[in-house]
Amino acid sequence: MASKTSTWNTKADLVPLEKDKAKELRARISKIKQAEVLRPGAVFVGHIPHGFFEPQVKRFFSQFGTVSRVRLARSKKTGGPKGYGYIEFECEEVAKVVAETMNNYLMFEKLLKCEFIPTERLHPKTFRGSNRKFLKPTRRSTAIRKHNKPKDAAATLQSAMRLVSKNLGRKRKYAALGLNYDFSGYDDMAKKAKLQAASIV
């Protein structure tokens, strides 16, 4: 068995299966008759070792048949993998054999959990974005997404009251300097937010 490492290179040697497991798997797959029109099949894979990303997963499972798509679950905030994902094989029968044979397979101190997912149970967006290279979200993109996220009535009211409070502090500061500062825009915003929150309650 290959030694454990923190990351894998797509050009590195293929992670080998144990001899007995490889023999069993290839024997079963060789019995599958390839139909003229192949029906794809998906496999859920859990407990994926850290550092085993999309290219490595596709390369590893391509030992058993043609892998059409791979999508690993990742954190929207950090981009880090969550340790599970989905693999689509070109042939449904191959997917079934892989799921059954590779379930509870020990890989880098992790027991893989594999389950065949019937097409009718597969969410239409399961493989959305699987053909695009994953780009880790930057702090700027995360901040923009958070800022543009639609706010509910309570959040809108809280934001408006915060602006009103800052505006009052600004008025006091200018008054101490003998300057006349009068801006009621935030007050109007707070009133609208209060009415909106009250209508929901």
Tab-separated table of C-alpha atoms in Angstrom:
chain	number	residue	atom	x	y	z
A	1	MET	CA	0.000	0.000	0.000
A	2	ALA	CA	1.295	3.457	-0.808
A	3	SER	CA	2.514	5.554	2.092
A	4	LYS	CA	0.363	8.388	3.400
A	5	THR	CA	1.148	11.881	2.171
A	6	SER	CA	-0.527	15.242	2.651
A	7	THR	CA	-1.059	15.872	-1.073
A	8	TRP	CA	-0.969	13.939	-4.336
A	9	ASN	CA	0.226	15.040	-7.737
A	10	THR	CA	-1.900	14.192	-10.780
A	11	LYS	CA	1.273	13.151	-12.609
A	12	ALA	CA	2.409	10.919	-9.763
A	13	ASP	CA	2.167	7.137	-9.867
A	14	LEU	CA	-1.353	5.792	-9.561
A	15	VAL	CA	-2.375	4.787	-6.046
A	16	PRO	CA	-2.523	0.984	-6.371
A	17	LEU	CA	-5.294	-1.248	-5.145
A	18	GLU	CA	-4.495	-4.240	-2.979
A	19	LYS	CA	-3.856	-7.220	-5.260
A	20	ASP	CA	-6.824	-9.292	-4.068
A	21	LYS	CA	-9.199	-6.333	-4.289
A	22	ALA	CA	-7.943	-5.369	-7.748
A	23	LYS	CA	-8.316	-8.934	-9.017
A	24	GLU	CA	-11.869	-9.207	-7.675
A	25	LEU	CA	-12.930	-5.851	-9.074
A	26	ARG	CA	-11.480	-6.349	-12.543
A	27	ALA	CA	-12.931	-9.841	-12.784
A	28	ARG	CA	-16.426	-8.536	-12.064
A	29	ILE	CA	-16.105	-5.572	-14.408
A	30	SER	CA	-14.796	-7.764	-17.232
A	31	LYS	CA	-18.078	-9.705	-17.135
A	32	ILE	CA	-20.135	-6.607	-17.820
A	33	LYS	CA	-21.302	-6.525	-21.422
A	34	GLN	CA	-20.896	-3.079	-22.890
A	35	ALA	CA	-24.181	-2.004	-24.446
A	36	GLU	CA	-24.316	0.066	-27.611
A	37	VAL	CA	-25.916	2.909	-25.668
A	38	LEU	CA	-24.373	3.258	-22.220
A	39	ARG	CA	-26.385	4.528	-19.292
A	40	PRO	CA	-24.281	6.528	-16.811
A	41	GLY	CA	-24.217	5.639	-13.124
A	42	ALA	CA	-23.214	7.659	-10.070
A	43	VAL	CA	-21.439	6.636	-6.882
A	44	PHE	CA	-21.381	8.514	-3.591
A	45	VAL	CA	-17.951	8.364	-1.944
A	46	GLY	CA	-17.444	9.343	1.689
A	47	HIS	CA	-14.437	9.477	4.044
A	48	ILE	CA	-12.164	10.669	1.230
A	49	PRO	CA	-8.610	11.191	2.577
A	50	HIS	CA	-7.394	14.772	2.937
A	51	GLY	CA	-5.402	15.871	-0.092
A	52	PHE	CA	-7.219	13.462	-2.419
A	53	PHE	CA	-8.831	16.056	-4.675
A	54	GLU	CA	-10.789	15.950	-7.954
A	55	PRO	CA	-7.871	15.024	-10.276
A	56	GLN	CA	-6.653	12.300	-7.917
A	57	VAL	CA	-10.147	10.874	-7.378
A	58	LYS	CA	-10.791	10.726	-11.121
A	59	ARG	CA	-7.405	9.159	-11.787
A	60	PHE	CA	-7.863	6.524	-9.078
A	61	PHE	CA	-11.379	5.435	-10.063
A	62	SER	CA	-10.537	5.471	-13.775
A	63	GLN	CA	-8.779	2.162	-13.103
A	64	PHE	CA	-12.185	0.494	-13.200
A	65	GLY	CA	-13.944	2.272	-16.053
A	66	THR	CA	-14.444	5.581	-17.794
A	67	VAL	CA	-15.196	8.352	-15.304
A	68	SER	CA	-17.393	11.052	-16.836
A	69	ARG	CA	-17.558	13.557	-13.997
A	70	VAL	CA	-16.316	14.097	-10.452
A	71	ARG	CA	-17.603	16.588	-7.944
A	72	LEU	CA	-16.331	16.891	-4.388
A	73	ALA	CA	-18.283	18.789	-1.747
A	74	ARG	CA	-16.408	21.904	-0.642
A	75	SER	CA	-16.943	24.674	1.878
A	76	LYS	CA	-18.372	27.800	0.259
A	77	LYS	CA	-16.486	29.904	2.783
A	78	THR	CA	-12.985	28.395	2.676
A	79	GLY	CA	-13.076	26.143	-0.377
A	80	GLY	CA	-11.792	23.235	1.686
A	81	PRO	CA	-13.075	19.722	0.872
A	82	LYS	CA	-15.701	18.197	3.160
A	83	GLY	CA	-14.496	14.637	2.687
A	84	TYR	CA	-17.213	13.345	0.376
A	85	GLY	CA	-18.290	13.635	-3.221
A	86	TYR	CA	-19.880	12.015	-6.254
A	87	ILE	CA	-18.393	10.143	-9.198
A	88	GLU	CA	-20.214	9.483	-12.451
A	89	PHE	CA	-19.160	6.479	-14.518
A	90	GLU	CA	-19.947	6.116	-18.187
A	91	CYS	CA	-21.490	2.698	-17.481
A	92	GLU	CA	-24.091	2.204	-14.747
A	93	GLU	CA	-23.157	-1.448	-14.182
A	94	VAL	CA	-19.532	-0.490	-13.568
A	95	ALA	CA	-20.700	2.097	-11.024
A	96	LYS	CA	-22.689	-0.576	-9.172
A	97	VAL	CA	-19.721	-2.948	-9.013
A	98	VAL	CA	-17.341	-0.197	-7.877
A	99	ALA	CA	-19.738	0.956	-5.141
A	100	GLU	CA	-20.194	-2.562	-3.799
A	101	THR	CA	-16.553	-3.601	-4.006
A	102	MET	CA	-14.908	-0.381	-2.811
A	103	ASN	CA	-17.215	0.187	0.167
A	104	ASN	CA	-15.181	0.000	3.409
A	105	TYR	CA	-11.918	-0.064	1.441
A	106	LEU	CA	-9.022	1.198	3.584
A	107	MET	CA	-7.195	4.080	1.922
A	108	PHE	CA	-4.608	6.126	3.803
A	109	GLU	CA	-6.116	5.228	7.195
A	110	LYS	CA	-9.618	6.101	5.965
A	111	LEU	CA	-12.413	3.609	5.298
A	112	LEU	CA	-14.071	4.681	2.070
A	113	LYS	CA	-17.862	4.667	2.110
A	114	CYS	CA	-19.271	4.007	-1.340
A	115	GLU	CA	-22.895	3.784	-2.396
A	116	PHE	CA	-24.488	3.524	-5.813
A	117	ILE	CA	-26.995	6.333	-6.404
A	118	PRO	CA	-29.862	5.502	-8.804
A	119	THR	CA	-30.531	8.140	-11.438
A	120	GLU	CA	-33.982	8.905	-10.020
A	121	ARG	CA	-32.428	9.740	-6.633
A	122	LEU	CA	-29.715	11.950	-8.087
A	123	HIS	CA	-30.314	15.689	-7.743
A	124	PRO	CA	-30.174	17.508	-11.112
A	125	LYS	CA	-27.487	19.855	-9.767
A	126	THR	CA	-25.265	17.165	-8.241
A	127	PHE	CA	-22.563	17.568	-10.878
A	128	ARG	CA	-23.023	21.287	-11.498
A	129	GLY	CA	-19.639	22.880	-12.130
A	130	SER	CA	-17.840	19.534	-12.188
A	131	ASN	CA	-16.180	20.299	-15.527
A	132	ARG	CA	-14.719	23.591	-14.299
A	133	LYS	CA	-11.416	23.880	-12.484
A	134	PHE	CA	-12.017	24.608	-8.820
A	135	LEU	CA	-10.921	28.086	-7.744
A	136	LYS	CA	-10.524	28.734	-4.043
A	137	PRO	CA	-12.676	31.716	-2.991
A	138	THR	CA	-10.732	34.851	-2.092
A	139	ARG	CA	-11.468	37.086	0.885
A	140	ARG	CA	-12.676	39.760	-1.505
A	141	SER	CA	-15.156	37.490	-3.307
A	142	THR	CA	-16.406	36.150	0.038
A	143	ALA	CA	-16.903	39.690	1.364
A	144	ILE	CA	-18.751	40.752	-1.806
A	145	ARG	CA	-21.046	37.723	-1.652
A	146	LYS	CA	-21.772	38.376	2.022
A	147	HIS	CA	-22.462	42.072	1.368
A	148	ASN	CA	-24.799	41.339	-1.551
A	149	LYS	CA	-26.682	38.585	0.254
A	150	PRO	CA	-30.384	39.526	0.561
A	151	LYS	CA	-31.256	40.656	4.096
A	152	ASP	CA	-34.430	39.813	5.967
A	153	ALA	CA	-36.485	42.452	7.804
A	154	ALA	CA	-34.640	41.994	11.111
A	155	ALA	CA	-31.217	42.331	9.484
A	156	THR	CA	-32.353	45.390	7.514
A	157	LEU	CA	-33.627	47.046	10.698
A	158	GLN	CA	-30.407	46.267	12.548
A	159	SER	CA	-28.341	47.749	9.723
A	160	ALA	CA	-30.521	50.894	9.595
A	161	MET	CA	-30.312	51.442	13.368
A	162	ARG	CA	-26.542	51.087	13.206
A	163	LEU	CA	-26.397	53.858	10.583
A	164	VAL	CA	-28.693	56.062	12.686
A	165	SER	CA	-26.444	55.582	15.714
A	166	LYS	CA	-23.342	56.502	13.725
A	167	ASN	CA	-25.126	59.529	12.295
A	168	LEU	CA	-26.022	60.780	15.797
A	169	GLY	CA	-22.394	60.494	16.825
A	170	ARG	CA	-21.396	62.460	13.749
A	171	LYS	CA	-23.917	65.196	14.626
A	172	ARG	CA	-22.490	65.538	18.143
A	173	LYS	CA	-18.958	65.709	16.798
A	174	TYR	CA	-19.804	68.483	14.329
A	175	ALA	CA	-21.881	70.346	16.938
A	176	ALA	CA	-18.862	70.420	19.253
A	177	LEU	CA	-16.947	72.087	16.429
A	178	GLY	CA	-19.706	74.648	15.956
A	179	LEU	CA	-20.850	73.178	12.664
A	180	ASN	CA	-24.444	72.582	11.666
A	181	TYR	CA	-24.912	69.054	10.353
A	182	ASP	CA	-28.365	67.789	9.536
A	183	PHE	CA	-28.975	64.614	7.573
A	184	SER	CA	-32.196	62.702	8.151
A	185	GLY	CA	-31.819	60.087	5.427
A	186	TYR	CA	-30.866	57.352	7.866
A	187	ASP	CA	-33.825	58.221	10.101
A	188	ASP	CA	-36.200	57.695	7.179
A	189	MET	CA	-34.475	54.403	6.375
A	190	ALA	CA	-34.913	53.247	9.989
A	191	LYS	CA	-38.611	54.163	9.962
A	192	LYS	CA	-39.189	52.127	6.791
A	193	ALA	CA	-37.270	49.192	8.249
A	194	LYS	CA	-39.357	49.313	11.446
A	195	LEU	CA	-42.583	49.346	9.441
A	196	GLN	CA	-41.385	46.411	7.351
A	197	ALA	CA	-40.420	44.402	10.441
A	198	ALA	CA	-43.734	45.237	12.150
A	199	SER	CA	-45.765	44.127	9.116
A	200	ILE	CA	-44.095	40.706	9.177
A	201	VAL	CA	-44.738	40.219	12.893
